[in-house]
Amino acid sequence: MSNNFGGRLFNNTSGPKTSLTSKIWRGAIVLFIIIAFSVSSYIGDTNIAGYYKVKQAAGFGDLTVISDEGFFWQNFGFLTEYGSYGTVTLSDDEMDQKGASSVNDAVFVQFPDGDARVDVVFQYDMPTSDAQRLDLHRRYKSDKAVKHMIATQCIEAVKQTGPLMSTGEAYADSRSLFTQLAFEQLTKGIYAATVRMDTLIDPNTKEKTLVKKYSPKLGKDGLPIVMKGSLLAEYGIRISQFNIKDIAPDGKTLSLIDARKDAQLASERALKEKALGEELIAKEKANQEVAKIKEVTIAEKEKEVASLEAQKRFEVEKYNALTALEEAKKIRAQGDAEAAKNRALVSAGLVI
């Protein structure tokens, strides 16, 4: 009986110890798994196509670029991921904003004669050299900050292009030149500018307004002088598919543009009508000259014919006169011969 009691007592005293030990082991295993799982994310990582990573090594902090696709050893280093390329959209159009890497509102641009909102869409390629990638990382630290820098550079370039032409020129007549200058200032740097005063005339009121007209300042080589370098060029970021999708002037400026366009069309119509009138006058004068020439030609021809007829008659009359003279001479000669004959007969006494 005492043995049974001792067995029950032993089992009762060892049961809680076994349960506690088991819980400790299970907890340790779970903790190990959690730690191992957490640490494993710092052991290795995978780089996918279209991206590259900058790894800052644990300890000394050395920076390296991981650009090859696939698995690589992270070795507890800190990783920053960058897209190798992307699209920047500066537009109020929701369709333009879909799928863009960086989205901002349209650029507000001040022109010499008004304001406009300019929609810009373009693609960019990040630098391909590790040195430039590391320089870019040291300065901006993240892909988001780089995209913000690219968008900011574009906004400045487009804004600095506005003063170089009127709203009407950028809106219609010189859209390609506006796009070219904006692209050049984005990729090469902001141009130094010269300024002159220009007079604008309101087509409706005929009111004259003095405005400042800017143009790129050229160096001795004939190229624009860059007063502020492009960060994109500095870090080897390339721009492609640069497109000014829309230029939307404010209401007042758009009315002035339409009025100037109507005035220009009216002026062109007047010039065409004037040219047409001058052409008709020239044709009429030409027709008159042709008629006059015809009349002169006919008169000269008639005169020539009359002269020829008169000459012909003169020749005929001259011939007839000569013929008559010769006939008269012949008759006279015959008469003289007959008279001489008669005188001879008389002298001979043959004629009584």
Tab-separated table of C-alpha atoms in Angstrom:
chain	number	residue	atom	x	y	z
A	1	MET	CA	0.000	0.000	0.000
A	2	SER	CA	2.823	2.265	0.840
A	3	ASN	CA	4.479	1.348	-2.448
A	4	ASN	CA	1.390	2.395	-4.402
A	5	PHE	CA	1.250	5.579	-2.448
A	6	GLY	CA	4.929	6.205	-3.158
A	7	GLY	CA	4.396	5.554	-6.853
A	8	ARG	CA	1.508	7.970	-7.006
A	9	LEU	CA	3.539	10.531	-5.077
A	10	PHE	CA	6.504	10.107	-7.463
A	11	ASN	CA	4.295	10.457	-10.494
A	12	ASN	CA	2.619	13.521	-9.071
A	13	THR	CA	5.899	15.235	-8.247
A	14	SER	CA	7.574	14.401	-11.601
A	15	GLY	CA	4.581	15.348	-13.785
A	16	PRO	CA	4.810	19.128	-13.403
A	17	LYS	CA	8.600	19.045	-13.893
A	18	THR	CA	8.252	17.135	-17.182
A	19	SER	CA	5.548	19.514	-18.454
A	20	LEU	CA	7.622	22.594	-17.601
A	21	THR	CA	10.696	21.201	-19.313
A	22	SER	CA	8.684	20.384	-22.414
A	23	LYS	CA	7.257	23.892	-22.555
A	24	ILE	CA	10.711	25.393	-22.196
A	25	TRP	CA	12.007	23.308	-25.072
A	26	ARG	CA	9.023	24.131	-27.260
A	27	GLY	CA	9.435	27.834	-26.508
A	28	ALA	CA	13.130	27.672	-27.279
A	29	ILE	CA	12.445	25.949	-30.588
A	30	VAL	CA	9.807	28.520	-31.563
A	31	LEU	CA	12.119	31.379	-30.583
A	32	PHE	CA	14.923	29.814	-32.581
A	33	ILE	CA	12.680	29.492	-35.608
A	34	ILE	CA	11.580	33.129	-35.305
A	35	ILE	CA	15.153	34.339	-34.916
A	36	ALA	CA	16.339	32.124	-37.755
A	37	PHE	CA	13.538	33.350	-40.016
A	38	SER	CA	14.263	36.973	-39.148
A	39	VAL	CA	17.983	36.579	-39.631
A	40	SER	CA	17.559	34.642	-42.887
A	41	SER	CA	16.175	37.757	-44.616
A	42	TYR	CA	19.591	39.368	-44.044
A	43	ILE	CA	21.574	36.385	-45.301
A	44	GLY	CA	20.564	36.441	-48.952
A	45	ASP	CA	18.202	38.223	-51.362
A	46	THR	CA	17.095	38.132	-55.000
A	47	ASN	CA	17.429	40.853	-57.631
A	48	ILE	CA	14.836	40.863	-60.405
A	49	ALA	CA	15.097	42.215	-63.963
A	50	GLY	CA	14.565	45.966	-64.337
A	51	TYR	CA	16.027	46.791	-60.918
A	52	TYR	CA	19.362	47.045	-59.176
A	53	LYS	CA	20.256	47.165	-55.484
A	54	VAL	CA	22.863	49.064	-53.517
A	55	LYS	CA	24.206	46.992	-50.592
A	56	GLN	CA	25.784	48.634	-47.570
A	57	ALA	CA	27.891	45.986	-45.860
A	58	ALA	CA	27.429	45.263	-42.175
A	59	GLY	CA	30.228	46.541	-40.010
A	60	PHE	CA	32.454	48.686	-42.232
A	61	GLY	CA	29.573	49.932	-44.409
A	62	ASP	CA	31.207	49.453	-47.822
A	63	LEU	CA	28.807	50.103	-50.739
A	64	THR	CA	28.424	47.737	-53.688
A	65	VAL	CA	25.964	47.573	-56.589
A	66	ILE	CA	24.020	44.381	-57.283
A	67	SER	CA	22.761	44.531	-60.885
A	68	ASP	CA	22.775	40.871	-61.971
A	69	GLU	CA	19.418	39.088	-61.833
A	70	GLY	CA	19.011	36.243	-59.351
A	71	PHE	CA	20.064	35.287	-55.829
A	72	PHE	CA	23.006	36.942	-54.082
A	73	TRP	CA	24.488	36.820	-50.564
A	74	GLN	CA	23.401	39.772	-48.483
A	75	ASN	CA	25.605	38.881	-45.505
A	76	PHE	CA	23.510	40.974	-43.119
A	77	GLY	CA	24.063	44.102	-45.228
A	78	PHE	CA	21.426	46.815	-45.719
A	79	LEU	CA	19.789	46.946	-49.188
A	80	THR	CA	18.268	49.846	-51.160
A	81	GLU	CA	16.421	49.038	-54.380
A	82	TYR	CA	16.282	51.283	-57.483
A	83	GLY	CA	14.356	50.919	-60.725
A	84	SER	CA	16.623	50.836	-63.790
A	85	TYR	CA	14.159	52.953	-65.744
A	86	GLY	CA	10.834	54.673	-65.297
A	87	THR	CA	8.273	57.183	-66.546
A	88	VAL	CA	7.682	60.670	-65.163
A	89	THR	CA	4.297	62.303	-65.688
A	90	LEU	CA	3.668	65.986	-65.032
A	91	SER	CA	0.064	66.192	-66.127
A	92	ASP	CA	-3.483	66.930	-65.030
A	93	ASP	CA	-4.752	64.151	-67.314
A	94	GLU	CA	-5.607	60.986	-65.373
A	95	MET	CA	-4.920	58.850	-68.449
A	96	ASP	CA	-1.317	60.077	-68.494
A	97	GLN	CA	-0.894	59.237	-64.817
A	98	LYS	CA	-1.717	55.528	-65.193
A	99	GLY	CA	1.368	53.341	-64.971
A	100	ALA	CA	3.778	56.227	-64.378
A	101	SER	CA	6.685	55.804	-61.957
A	102	SER	CA	6.384	59.400	-60.750
A	103	VAL	CA	3.229	61.517	-60.980
A	104	ASN	CA	2.923	65.271	-60.469
A	105	ASP	CA	0.512	67.984	-61.546
A	106	ALA	CA	1.024	69.854	-64.816
A	107	VAL	CA	3.764	72.502	-64.819
A	108	PHE	CA	2.582	76.096	-64.322
A	109	VAL	CA	4.558	78.225	-66.795
A	110	GLN	CA	4.692	82.004	-67.099
A	111	PHE	CA	5.127	83.326	-70.640
A	112	PRO	CA	5.799	86.984	-71.547
A	113	ASP	CA	2.144	87.465	-72.510
A	114	GLY	CA	0.294	85.082	-70.175
A	115	ASP	CA	0.231	81.834	-68.207
A	116	ALA	CA	-0.361	78.202	-69.130
A	117	ARG	CA	-0.359	74.722	-67.631
A	118	VAL	CA	1.966	72.384	-69.523
A	119	ASP	CA	1.557	68.587	-69.544
A	120	VAL	CA	4.859	66.700	-69.842
A	121	VAL	CA	5.483	62.955	-70.104
A	122	PHE	CA	8.886	61.333	-70.568
A	123	GLN	CA	10.905	58.219	-69.829
A	124	TYR	CA	14.254	58.013	-68.099
A	125	ASP	CA	17.034	55.449	-67.778
A	126	MET	CA	19.159	55.311	-64.646
A	127	PRO	CA	22.972	55.365	-64.953
A	128	THR	CA	24.649	52.136	-65.977
A	129	SER	CA	28.032	52.657	-64.313
A	130	ASP	CA	28.441	51.539	-60.709
A	131	ALA	CA	30.335	54.726	-59.833
A	132	GLN	CA	27.448	56.983	-60.881
A	133	ARG	CA	24.908	54.707	-59.209
A	134	LEU	CA	26.817	54.913	-55.930
A	135	ASP	CA	27.214	58.704	-56.206
A	136	LEU	CA	23.471	58.963	-56.784
A	137	HIS	CA	22.779	56.719	-53.780
A	138	ARG	CA	25.086	58.667	-51.480
A	139	ARG	CA	23.275	61.902	-52.320
A	140	TYR	CA	19.625	60.821	-52.525
A	141	LYS	CA	19.489	57.575	-50.483
A	142	SER	CA	16.307	56.201	-52.127
A	143	ASP	CA	14.547	55.575	-55.419
A	144	LYS	CA	11.708	57.881	-54.397
A	145	ALA	CA	14.101	60.773	-53.778
A	146	VAL	CA	15.745	60.234	-57.185
A	147	LYS	CA	12.367	60.306	-58.948
A	148	HIS	CA	11.527	63.518	-57.119
A	149	MET	CA	14.828	65.040	-58.263
A	150	ILE	CA	14.157	64.080	-61.902
A	151	ALA	CA	10.665	65.589	-61.782
A	152	THR	CA	12.002	68.761	-60.139
A	153	GLN	CA	14.665	69.128	-62.835
A	154	CYS	CA	11.983	68.837	-65.520
A	155	ILE	CA	9.725	71.397	-63.834
A	156	GLU	CA	12.578	73.900	-63.684
A	157	ALA	CA	13.541	73.290	-67.331
A	158	VAL	CA	9.974	73.777	-68.584
A	159	LYS	CA	9.458	76.890	-66.451
A	160	GLN	CA	12.708	78.405	-67.756
A	161	THR	CA	11.587	77.752	-71.341
A	162	GLY	CA	8.403	79.817	-70.948
A	163	PRO	CA	10.022	83.292	-71.147
A	164	LEU	CA	11.815	82.378	-74.392
A	165	MET	CA	8.639	82.712	-76.502
A	166	SER	CA	5.052	83.929	-76.374
A	167	THR	CA	2.161	81.734	-75.299
A	168	GLY	CA	0.783	81.767	-78.829
A	169	GLU	CA	4.086	80.534	-80.236
A	170	ALA	CA	4.358	77.723	-77.689
A	171	TYR	CA	0.651	76.870	-78.037
A	172	ALA	CA	0.653	76.499	-81.816
A	173	ASP	CA	3.265	78.023	-84.091
A	174	SER	CA	6.460	76.942	-82.299
A	175	ARG	CA	5.380	73.925	-80.224
A	176	SER	CA	8.293	71.859	-81.556
A	177	LEU	CA	10.797	74.605	-80.646
A	178	PHE	CA	9.343	74.848	-77.125
A	179	THR	CA	9.705	71.075	-76.737
A	180	GLN	CA	13.278	71.171	-78.041
A	181	LEU	CA	14.372	73.986	-75.697
A	182	ALA	CA	12.735	72.327	-72.675
A	183	PHE	CA	14.437	69.009	-73.482
A	184	GLU	CA	17.829	70.680	-73.960
A	185	GLN	CA	17.598	72.539	-70.650
A	186	LEU	CA	16.549	69.330	-68.884
A	187	THR	CA	19.426	67.273	-70.274
A	188	LYS	CA	22.177	69.915	-70.644
A	189	GLY	CA	21.324	72.592	-68.086
A	190	ILE	CA	19.554	75.934	-67.786
A	191	TYR	CA	20.558	78.436	-70.462
A	192	ALA	CA	21.747	81.956	-69.743
A	193	ALA	CA	19.376	84.425	-71.387
A	194	THR	CA	19.466	87.861	-72.962
A	195	VAL	CA	16.461	90.147	-72.669
A	196	ARG	CA	14.971	92.809	-74.895
A	197	MET	CA	11.761	94.812	-74.763
A	198	ASP	CA	9.104	93.840	-77.280
A	199	THR	CA	5.771	95.501	-78.104
A	200	LEU	CA	2.603	93.422	-78.163
A	201	ILE	CA	-0.582	94.858	-79.691
A	202	ASP	CA	-3.983	93.679	-78.482
A	203	PRO	CA	-5.955	92.748	-81.643
A	204	ASN	CA	-9.221	93.884	-80.055
A	205	THR	CA	-8.316	97.111	-78.286
A	206	LYS	CA	-5.145	97.902	-80.282
A	207	GLU	CA	-3.552	98.618	-76.912
A	208	LYS	CA	0.232	98.352	-76.898
A	209	THR	CA	2.034	96.550	-74.091
A	210	LEU	CA	5.774	96.367	-73.496
A	211	VAL	CA	6.942	92.886	-72.514
A	212	LYS	CA	10.337	91.345	-71.874
A	213	LYS	CA	11.422	88.908	-74.579
A	214	TYR	CA	14.137	86.456	-73.592
A	215	SER	CA	16.377	84.408	-75.862
A	216	PRO	CA	19.279	82.034	-75.144
A	217	LYS	CA	22.626	83.801	-74.831
A	218	LEU	CA	25.150	82.355	-77.265
A	219	GLY	CA	28.843	81.833	-76.667
A	220	LYS	CA	31.732	82.320	-79.077
A	221	ASP	CA	31.076	78.859	-80.491
A	222	GLY	CA	27.516	79.845	-81.379
A	223	LEU	CA	26.000	77.481	-78.800
A	224	PRO	CA	23.780	78.506	-75.847
A	225	ILE	CA	25.670	79.279	-72.645
A	226	VAL	CA	24.708	76.962	-69.756
A	227	MET	CA	24.492	78.888	-66.500
A	228	LYS	CA	23.329	75.949	-64.354
A	229	GLY	CA	24.344	72.378	-65.117
A	230	SER	CA	21.908	69.480	-65.317
A	231	LEU	CA	21.933	66.982	-62.448
A	232	LEU	CA	20.727	64.346	-64.888
A	233	ALA	CA	23.849	64.815	-67.005
A	234	GLU	CA	26.010	64.804	-63.868
A	235	TYR	CA	24.686	61.411	-62.742
A	236	GLY	CA	24.325	59.854	-66.205
A	237	ILE	CA	20.522	59.741	-66.198
A	238	ARG	CA	19.267	59.613	-69.797
A	239	ILE	CA	15.941	61.010	-71.002
A	240	SER	CA	13.911	59.553	-73.869
A	241	GLN	CA	10.425	59.963	-75.353
A	242	PHE	CA	10.221	63.555	-74.072
A	243	ASN	CA	6.771	64.812	-74.995
A	244	ILE	CA	4.927	68.084	-74.368
A	245	LYS	CA	1.445	66.594	-74.546
A	246	ASP	CA	-0.580	69.736	-74.005
A	247	ILE	CA	-0.265	73.453	-73.347
A	248	ALA	CA	-3.385	74.917	-71.747
A	249	PRO	CA	-3.337	78.744	-71.500
A	250	ASP	CA	-5.577	80.457	-68.981
A	251	GLY	CA	-8.872	81.894	-70.233
A	252	LYS	CA	-7.669	85.461	-70.793
A	253	THR	CA	-4.509	84.369	-72.558
A	254	LEU	CA	-6.442	81.916	-74.749
A	255	SER	CA	-8.814	84.728	-75.801
A	256	LEU	CA	-5.827	86.870	-76.801
A	257	ILE	CA	-4.345	83.963	-78.750
A	258	ASP	CA	-7.639	83.419	-80.607
A	259	ALA	CA	-7.941	87.152	-81.327
A	260	ARG	CA	-4.394	87.279	-82.677
A	261	LYS	CA	-5.064	84.202	-84.768
A	262	ASP	CA	-8.233	85.768	-86.228
A	263	ALA	CA	-6.350	88.992	-86.942
A	264	GLN	CA	-3.562	87.043	-88.590
A	265	LEU	CA	-6.048	85.090	-90.721
A	266	ALA	CA	-7.767	88.341	-91.727
A	267	SER	CA	-4.406	89.838	-92.631
A	268	GLU	CA	-3.504	86.756	-94.643
A	269	ARG	CA	-6.862	86.889	-96.448
A	270	ALA	CA	-6.307	90.584	-97.228
A	271	LEU	CA	-2.853	89.838	-98.559
A	272	LYS	CA	-4.220	86.990	-100.668
A	273	GLU	CA	-7.010	89.191	-102.022
A	274	LYS	CA	-4.518	91.955	-102.754
A	275	ALA	CA	-2.232	89.498	-104.473
A	276	LEU	CA	-5.194	88.103	-106.424
A	277	GLY	CA	-6.225	91.619	-107.467
A	278	GLU	CA	-2.706	92.438	-108.526
A	279	GLU	CA	-2.598	89.177	-110.426
A	280	LEU	CA	-5.866	89.998	-112.223
A	281	ILE	CA	-4.594	93.496	-113.048
A	282	ALA	CA	-1.365	92.033	-114.318
A	283	LYS	CA	-3.297	89.537	-116.434
A	284	GLU	CA	-5.515	92.299	-117.837
A	285	LYS	CA	-2.488	94.430	-118.607
A	286	ALA	CA	-0.867	91.441	-120.217
A	287	ASN	CA	-4.004	90.799	-122.277
A	288	GLN	CA	-4.075	94.436	-123.328
A	289	GLU	CA	-0.427	94.301	-124.232
A	290	VAL	CA	-1.060	91.156	-126.238
A	291	ALA	CA	-3.989	92.815	-128.019
A	292	LYS	CA	-1.884	95.893	-128.674
A	293	ILE	CA	0.940	93.791	-129.982
A	294	LYS	CA	-1.522	91.946	-132.201
A	295	GLU	CA	-2.905	95.227	-133.534
A	296	VAL	CA	0.579	96.596	-134.164
A	297	THR	CA	1.586	93.381	-135.800
A	298	ILE	CA	-1.496	93.420	-138.020
A	299	ALA	CA	-0.940	97.086	-138.905
A	300	GLU	CA	2.691	96.474	-139.662
A	301	LYS	CA	1.754	93.471	-141.728
A	302	GLU	CA	-0.873	95.440	-143.629
A	303	LYS	CA	1.630	98.247	-144.139
A	304	GLU	CA	4.165	95.775	-145.351
A	305	VAL	CA	1.619	94.231	-147.712
A	306	ALA	CA	0.600	97.663	-149.000
A	307	SER	CA	4.239	98.559	-149.506
A	308	LEU	CA	4.819	95.360	-151.377
A	309	GLU	CA	1.725	96.000	-153.511
A	310	ALA	CA	2.869	99.548	-154.222
A	311	GLN	CA	6.339	98.324	-155.073
A	312	LYS	CA	4.804	95.724	-157.313
A	313	ARG	CA	2.643	98.297	-159.059
A	314	PHE	CA	5.659	100.575	-159.391
A	315	GLU	CA	7.665	97.820	-160.975
A	316	VAL	CA	4.797	96.977	-163.335
A	317	GLU	CA	4.314	100.592	-164.304
A	318	LYS	CA	8.061	101.001	-164.744
A	319	TYR	CA	8.128	97.940	-166.944
A	320	ASN	CA	5.176	99.178	-168.961
A	321	ALA	CA	6.806	102.589	-169.353
A	322	LEU	CA	10.037	101.059	-170.495
A	323	THR	CA	8.131	98.829	-172.872
A	324	ALA	CA	6.242	101.818	-174.290
A	325	LEU	CA	9.457	103.760	-174.604
A	326	GLU	CA	11.104	100.939	-176.458
A	327	GLU	CA	8.042	100.625	-178.689
A	328	ALA	CA	8.117	104.347	-179.355
A	329	LYS	CA	11.785	104.152	-180.158
A	330	LYS	CA	11.067	101.279	-182.503
A	331	ILE	CA	8.270	103.136	-184.239
A	332	ARG	CA	10.389	106.233	-184.452
A	333	ALA	CA	13.235	104.215	-185.842
A	334	GLN	CA	10.922	102.653	-188.391
A	335	GLY	CA	9.636	106.122	-189.326
A	336	ASP	CA	13.112	107.461	-189.687
A	337	ALA	CA	14.037	104.502	-191.847
A	338	GLU	CA	11.018	104.981	-194.096
A	339	ALA	CA	11.744	108.696	-194.469
A	340	ALA	CA	15.349	107.995	-195.321
A	341	LYS	CA	14.214	105.471	-197.901
A	342	ASN	CA	11.873	107.945	-199.505
A	343	ARG	CA	14.549	110.575	-199.586
A	344	ALA	CA	16.865	108.180	-201.239
A	345	LEU	CA	14.287	107.306	-203.876
A	346	VAL	CA	13.637	110.962	-204.566
A	347	SER	CA	17.262	111.661	-204.857
A	348	ALA	CA	17.596	108.843	-207.308
A	349	GLY	CA	14.747	110.154	-209.364
A	350	LEU	CA	12.876	107.091	-208.869
A	351	VAL	CA	10.022	108.851	-207.284
A	352	ILE	CA	8.409	111.720	-209.069
